[in-house]
PDB file of N, CA and C in Angstrom:
ATOM      1  N   MET R 369       0.868  -1.147   0.023  1.00  0.00           N
ATOM      2  CA  MET R 369       0.000   0.018  -0.023  1.00  0.00           C
ATOM      3  C   MET R 369       0.877   1.252  -0.021  1.00  0.00           C
ATOM      4  N   ALA R 370       0.503   2.190  -0.805  1.00  0.00           N
ATOM      5  CA  ALA R 370       1.278   3.400  -0.771  1.00  0.00           C
ATOM      6  C   ALA R 370       1.151   4.161   0.566  1.00  0.00           C
ATOM      7  N   ASP R 371       2.289   4.750   0.957  1.00  0.00           N
ATOM      8  CA  ASP R 371       2.351   5.453   2.214  1.00  0.00           C
ATOM      9  C   ASP R 371       1.313   6.543   2.303  1.00  0.00           C
ATOM     10  N   ASP R 372       0.992   7.214   1.230  1.00  0.00           N
ATOM     11  CA  ASP R 372       0.009   8.318   1.283  1.00  0.00           C
ATOM     12  C   ASP R 372      -1.337   7.856   1.458  1.00  0.00           C
ATOM     13  N   LEU R 373      -1.636   6.563   1.307  1.00  0.00           N
ATOM     14  CA  LEU R 373      -2.994   6.038   1.530  1.00  0.00           C
ATOM     15  C   LEU R 373      -3.118   5.216   2.864  1.00  0.00           C
ATOM     16  N   ALA R 374      -2.026   5.177   3.670  1.00  0.00           N
ATOM     17  CA  ALA R 374      -2.087   4.326   4.836  1.00  0.00           C
ATOM     18  C   ALA R 374      -3.213   4.639   5.816  1.00  0.00           C
ATOM     19  N   ASP R 375      -3.558   5.860   5.890  1.00  0.00           N
ATOM     20  CA  ASP R 375      -4.614   6.231   6.832  1.00  0.00           C
ATOM     21  C   ASP R 375      -5.991   6.431   6.116  1.00  0.00           C
ATOM     22  N   ARG R 376      -6.189   5.898   4.987  1.00  0.00           N
ATOM     23  CA  ARG R 376      -7.375   6.121   4.142  1.00  0.00           C
ATOM     24  C   ARG R 376      -8.174   4.768   4.073  1.00  0.00           C
ATOM     25  N   VAL R 377      -9.454   4.970   3.852  1.00  0.00           N
ATOM     26  CA  VAL R 377     -10.372   3.839   3.652  1.00  0.00           C
ATOM     27  C   VAL R 377     -10.726   3.936   2.136  1.00  0.00           C
ATOM     28  N   LEU R 378     -10.432   2.889   1.392  1.00  0.00           N
ATOM     29  CA  LEU R 378     -10.690   2.792  -0.099  1.00  0.00           C
ATOM     30  C   LEU R 378     -11.951   1.984  -0.221  1.00  0.00           C
ATOM     31  N   VAL R 379     -12.826   2.413  -1.073  1.00  0.00           N
ATOM     32  CA  VAL R 379     -14.078   1.728  -1.329  1.00  0.00           C
ATOM     33  C   VAL R 379     -14.332   1.655  -2.826  1.00  0.00           C
ATOM     34  N   ARG R 380     -14.704   0.496  -3.306  1.00  0.00           N
ATOM     35  CA  ARG R 380     -15.075   0.297  -4.701  1.00  0.00           C
ATOM     36  C   ARG R 380     -16.260  -0.607  -4.818  1.00  0.00           C
ATOM     37  N   ASP R 381     -16.832  -0.623  -5.970  1.00  0.00           N
ATOM     38  CA  ASP R 381     -17.965  -1.591  -6.259  1.00  0.00           C
ATOM     39  C   ASP R 381     -17.346  -2.878  -6.620  1.00  0.00           C
ATOM     40  N   SER R 382     -17.557  -3.901  -5.891  1.00  0.00           N
ATOM     41  CA  SER R 382     -16.947  -5.230  -6.194  1.00  0.00           C
ATOM     42  C   SER R 382     -17.398  -5.804  -7.520  1.00  0.00           C
ATOM     43  N   LYS R 383     -18.500  -5.317  -8.042  1.00  0.00           N
ATOM     44  CA  LYS R 383     -18.998  -5.816  -9.332  1.00  0.00           C
ATOM     45  C   LYS R 383     -18.439  -5.048 -10.442  1.00  0.00           C
ATOM     46  N   ASP R 384     -17.700  -3.997 -10.166  1.00  0.00           N
ATOM     47  CA  ASP R 384     -17.102  -3.146 -11.207  1.00  0.00           C
ATOM     48  C   ASP R 384     -15.612  -2.971 -10.784  1.00  0.00           C
ATOM     49  N   ARG R 385     -14.844  -4.041 -10.774  1.00  0.00           N
ATOM     50  CA  ARG R 385     -13.475  -3.939 -10.257  1.00  0.00           C
ATOM     51  C   ARG R 385     -12.643  -2.904 -10.912  1.00  0.00           C
ATOM     52  N   PRO R 386     -12.622  -2.668 -12.254  1.00  0.00           N
ATOM     53  CA  PRO R 386     -11.777  -1.653 -12.938  1.00  0.00           C
ATOM     54  C   PRO R 386     -12.380  -0.216 -12.647  1.00  0.00           C
ATOM     55  N   GLY R 387     -13.520  -0.120 -12.018  1.00  0.00           N
ATOM     56  CA  GLY R 387     -14.164   1.144 -11.944  1.00  0.00           C
ATOM     57  C   GLY R 387     -13.519   2.050 -10.876  1.00  0.00           C
ATOM     58  N   PRO R 388     -14.191   3.171 -10.583  1.00  0.00           N
ATOM     59  CA  PRO R 388     -13.505   4.171  -9.687  1.00  0.00           C
ATOM     60  C   PRO R 388     -13.432   3.660  -8.286  1.00  0.00           C
ATOM     61  N   VAL R 389     -12.478   4.290  -7.535  1.00  0.00           N
ATOM     62  CA  VAL R 389     -12.304   3.989  -6.091  1.00  0.00           C
ATOM     63  C   VAL R 389     -12.504   5.272  -5.319  1.00  0.00           C
ATOM     64  N   LEU R 390     -13.386   5.189  -4.303  1.00  0.00           N
ATOM     65  CA  LEU R 390     -13.653   6.371  -3.462  1.00  0.00           C
ATOM     66  C   LEU R 390     -12.663   6.264  -2.301  1.00  0.00           C
ATOM     67  N   THR R 391     -12.150   7.439  -1.893  1.00  0.00           N
ATOM     68  CA  THR R 391     -11.159   7.380  -0.874  1.00  0.00           C
ATOM     69  C   THR R 391     -11.716   8.355   0.265  1.00  0.00           C
ATOM     70  N   PHE R 392     -11.778   7.755   1.496  1.00  0.00           N
ATOM     71  CA  PHE R 392     -12.233   8.414   2.685  1.00  0.00           C
ATOM     72  C   PHE R 392     -11.133   8.589   3.756  1.00  0.00           C
ATOM     73  N   GLY R 393     -11.133   9.663   4.427  1.00  0.00           N
ATOM     74  CA  GLY R 393     -10.277   9.779   5.575  1.00  0.00           C
ATOM     75  C   GLY R 393     -10.959   9.116   6.779  1.00  0.00           C
ATOM     76  N   PRO R 394     -10.207   8.804   7.869  1.00  0.00           N
ATOM     77  CA  PRO R 394     -10.898   8.080   8.961  1.00  0.00           C
ATOM     78  C   PRO R 394     -12.058   8.791   9.603  1.00  0.00           C
ATOM     79  N   THR R 395     -11.974  10.120   9.725  1.00  0.00           N
ATOM     80  CA  THR R 395     -13.145  10.841  10.300  1.00  0.00           C
ATOM     81  C   THR R 395     -14.394  10.708   9.434  1.00  0.00           C
ATOM     82  N   ALA R 396     -14.200  10.933   8.111  1.00  0.00           N
ATOM     83  CA  ALA R 396     -15.371  10.864   7.211  1.00  0.00           C
ATOM     84  C   ALA R 396     -15.967   9.448   7.178  1.00  0.00           C
ATOM     85  N   TRP R 397     -15.056   8.386   7.246  1.00  0.00           N
ATOM     86  CA  TRP R 397     -15.546   7.066   7.237  1.00  0.00           C
ATOM     87  C   TRP R 397     -16.306   6.727   8.435  1.00  0.00           C
ATOM     88  N   THR R 398     -15.743   7.165   9.570  1.00  0.00           N
ATOM     89  CA  THR R 398     -16.448   6.883  10.913  1.00  0.00           C
ATOM     90  C   THR R 398     -17.821   7.552  10.879  1.00  0.00           C
ATOM     91  N   ALA R 399     -17.923   8.806  10.445  1.00  0.00           N
ATOM     92  CA  ALA R 399     -19.209   9.524  10.311  1.00  0.00           C
ATOM     93  C   ALA R 399     -20.165   8.775   9.466  1.00  0.00           C
ATOM     94  N   PHE R 400     -19.671   8.364   8.343  1.00  0.00           N
ATOM     95  CA  PHE R 400     -20.574   7.639   7.374  1.00  0.00           C
ATOM     96  C   PHE R 400     -21.148   6.310   8.016  1.00  0.00           C
ATOM     97  N   VAL R 401     -20.221   5.520   8.608  1.00  0.00           N
ATOM     98  CA  VAL R 401     -20.705   4.198   9.302  1.00  0.00           C
ATOM     99  C   VAL R 401     -21.601   4.506  10.456  1.00  0.00           C
ATOM    100  N   THR R 402     -21.366   5.557  11.213  1.00  0.00           N
ATOM    101  CA  THR R 402     -22.200   5.936  12.348  1.00  0.00           C
ATOM    102  C   THR R 402     -23.517   6.292  11.857  1.00  0.00           C
ATOM    103  N   GLU R 403     -23.666   7.143  10.817  1.00  0.00           N
ATOM    104  CA  GLU R 403     -25.008   7.519  10.337  1.00  0.00           C
ATOM    105  C   GLU R 403     -25.733   6.385   9.716  1.00  0.00           C
ATOM    106  N   VAL R 404     -25.093   5.456   8.990  1.00  0.00           N
ATOM    107  CA  VAL R 404     -25.767   4.306   8.481  1.00  0.00           C
ATOM    108  C   VAL R 404     -26.312   3.441   9.576  1.00  0.00           C
ATOM    109  N   SER R 405     -25.588   3.274  10.617  1.00  0.00           N
ATOM    110  CA  SER R 405     -26.140   2.482  11.787  1.00  0.00           C
ATOM    111  C   SER R 405     -27.259   3.190  12.392  1.00  0.00           C
ATOM    112  N   ARG R 406     -27.253   4.452  12.563  1.00  0.00           N
ATOM    113  CA  ARG R 406     -28.408   5.178  13.167  1.00  0.00           C
ATOM    114  C   ARG R 406     -29.624   5.068  12.350  1.00  0.00           C
ATOM    115  N   VAL R 407     -29.481   5.152  10.969  1.00  0.00           N
ATOM    116  CA  VAL R 407     -30.651   5.142  10.109  1.00  0.00           C
ATOM    117  C   VAL R 407     -31.243   3.669  10.194  1.00  0.00           C
ATOM    118  N   ARG R 408     -30.406   2.771  10.142  1.00  0.00           N
ATOM    119  CA  ARG R 408     -30.819   1.308  10.139  1.00  0.00           C
ATOM    120  C   ARG R 408     -31.562   0.977  11.500  1.00  0.00           C
ATOM    121  N   GLN R 409     -31.019   1.454  12.629  1.00  0.00           N
ATOM    122  CA  GLN R 409     -31.686   1.283  13.829  1.00  0.00           C
ATOM    123  C   GLN R 409     -33.061   1.958  13.889  1.00  0.00           C
ATOM    124  N   ARG R 410     -33.203   3.200  13.355  1.00  0.00           N
ATOM    125  CA  ARG R 410     -34.390   3.917  13.388  1.00  0.00           C
ATOM    126  C   ARG R 410     -35.457   3.161  12.479  1.00  0.00           C
ATOM    127  N   SER R 411     -34.944   2.568  11.417  1.00  0.00           N
ATOM    128  CA  SER R 411     -35.917   1.949  10.453  1.00  0.00           C
ATOM    129  C   SER R 411     -36.282   0.524  10.962  1.00  0.00           C
ATOM    130  N   GLY R 412     -35.637   0.002  12.005  1.00  0.00           N
ATOM    131  CA  GLY R 412     -35.905  -1.302  12.514  1.00  0.00           C
ATOM    132  C   GLY R 412     -35.121  -2.406  11.799  1.00  0.00           C
ATOM    133  N   GLU R 413     -34.131  -2.068  10.943  1.00  0.00           N
ATOM    134  CA  GLU R 413     -33.399  -3.049  10.359  1.00  0.00           C
ATOM    135  C   GLU R 413     -32.352  -3.624  11.336  1.00  0.00           C
ATOM    136  N   ARG R 414     -31.947  -4.768  11.095  1.00  0.00           N
ATOM    137  CA  ARG R 414     -30.968  -5.483  12.056  1.00  0.00           C
ATOM    138  C   ARG R 414     -29.650  -4.734  11.936  1.00  0.00           C
ATOM    139  N   ALA R 415     -28.846  -4.776  13.008  1.00  0.00           N
ATOM    140  CA  ALA R 415     -27.556  -4.115  13.004  1.00  0.00           C
ATOM    141  C   ALA R 415     -26.606  -4.836  12.087  1.00  0.00           C
ATOM    142  N   GLY R 416     -25.564  -4.093  11.663  1.00  0.00           N
ATOM    143  CA  GLY R 416     -24.602  -4.687  10.781  1.00  0.00           C
ATOM    144  C   GLY R 416     -24.936  -4.553   9.265  1.00  0.00           C
ATOM    145  N   PHE R 417     -24.105  -5.119   8.501  1.00  0.00           N
ATOM    146  CA  PHE R 417     -24.379  -5.036   7.069  1.00  0.00           C
ATOM    147  C   PHE R 417     -24.692  -6.358   6.485  1.00  0.00           C
ATOM    148  N   PRO R 418     -25.429  -6.438   5.464  1.00  0.00           N
ATOM    149  CA  PRO R 418     -25.885  -7.792   4.908  1.00  0.00           C
ATOM    150  C   PRO R 418     -24.662  -8.525   4.349  1.00  0.00           C
TER     151      PRO R 418
END
């Protein structure tokens, strides 16, 4: 892994491997995961990801 990406979360669509990669810093990724969890809890969905 490149040193400049060591503290980043890289996300891509596993069905489109050559497609674009989204890069998130740790703070942004944590905020995203926290919000997804909150929305799922409010909607009554089970915790975690399918």
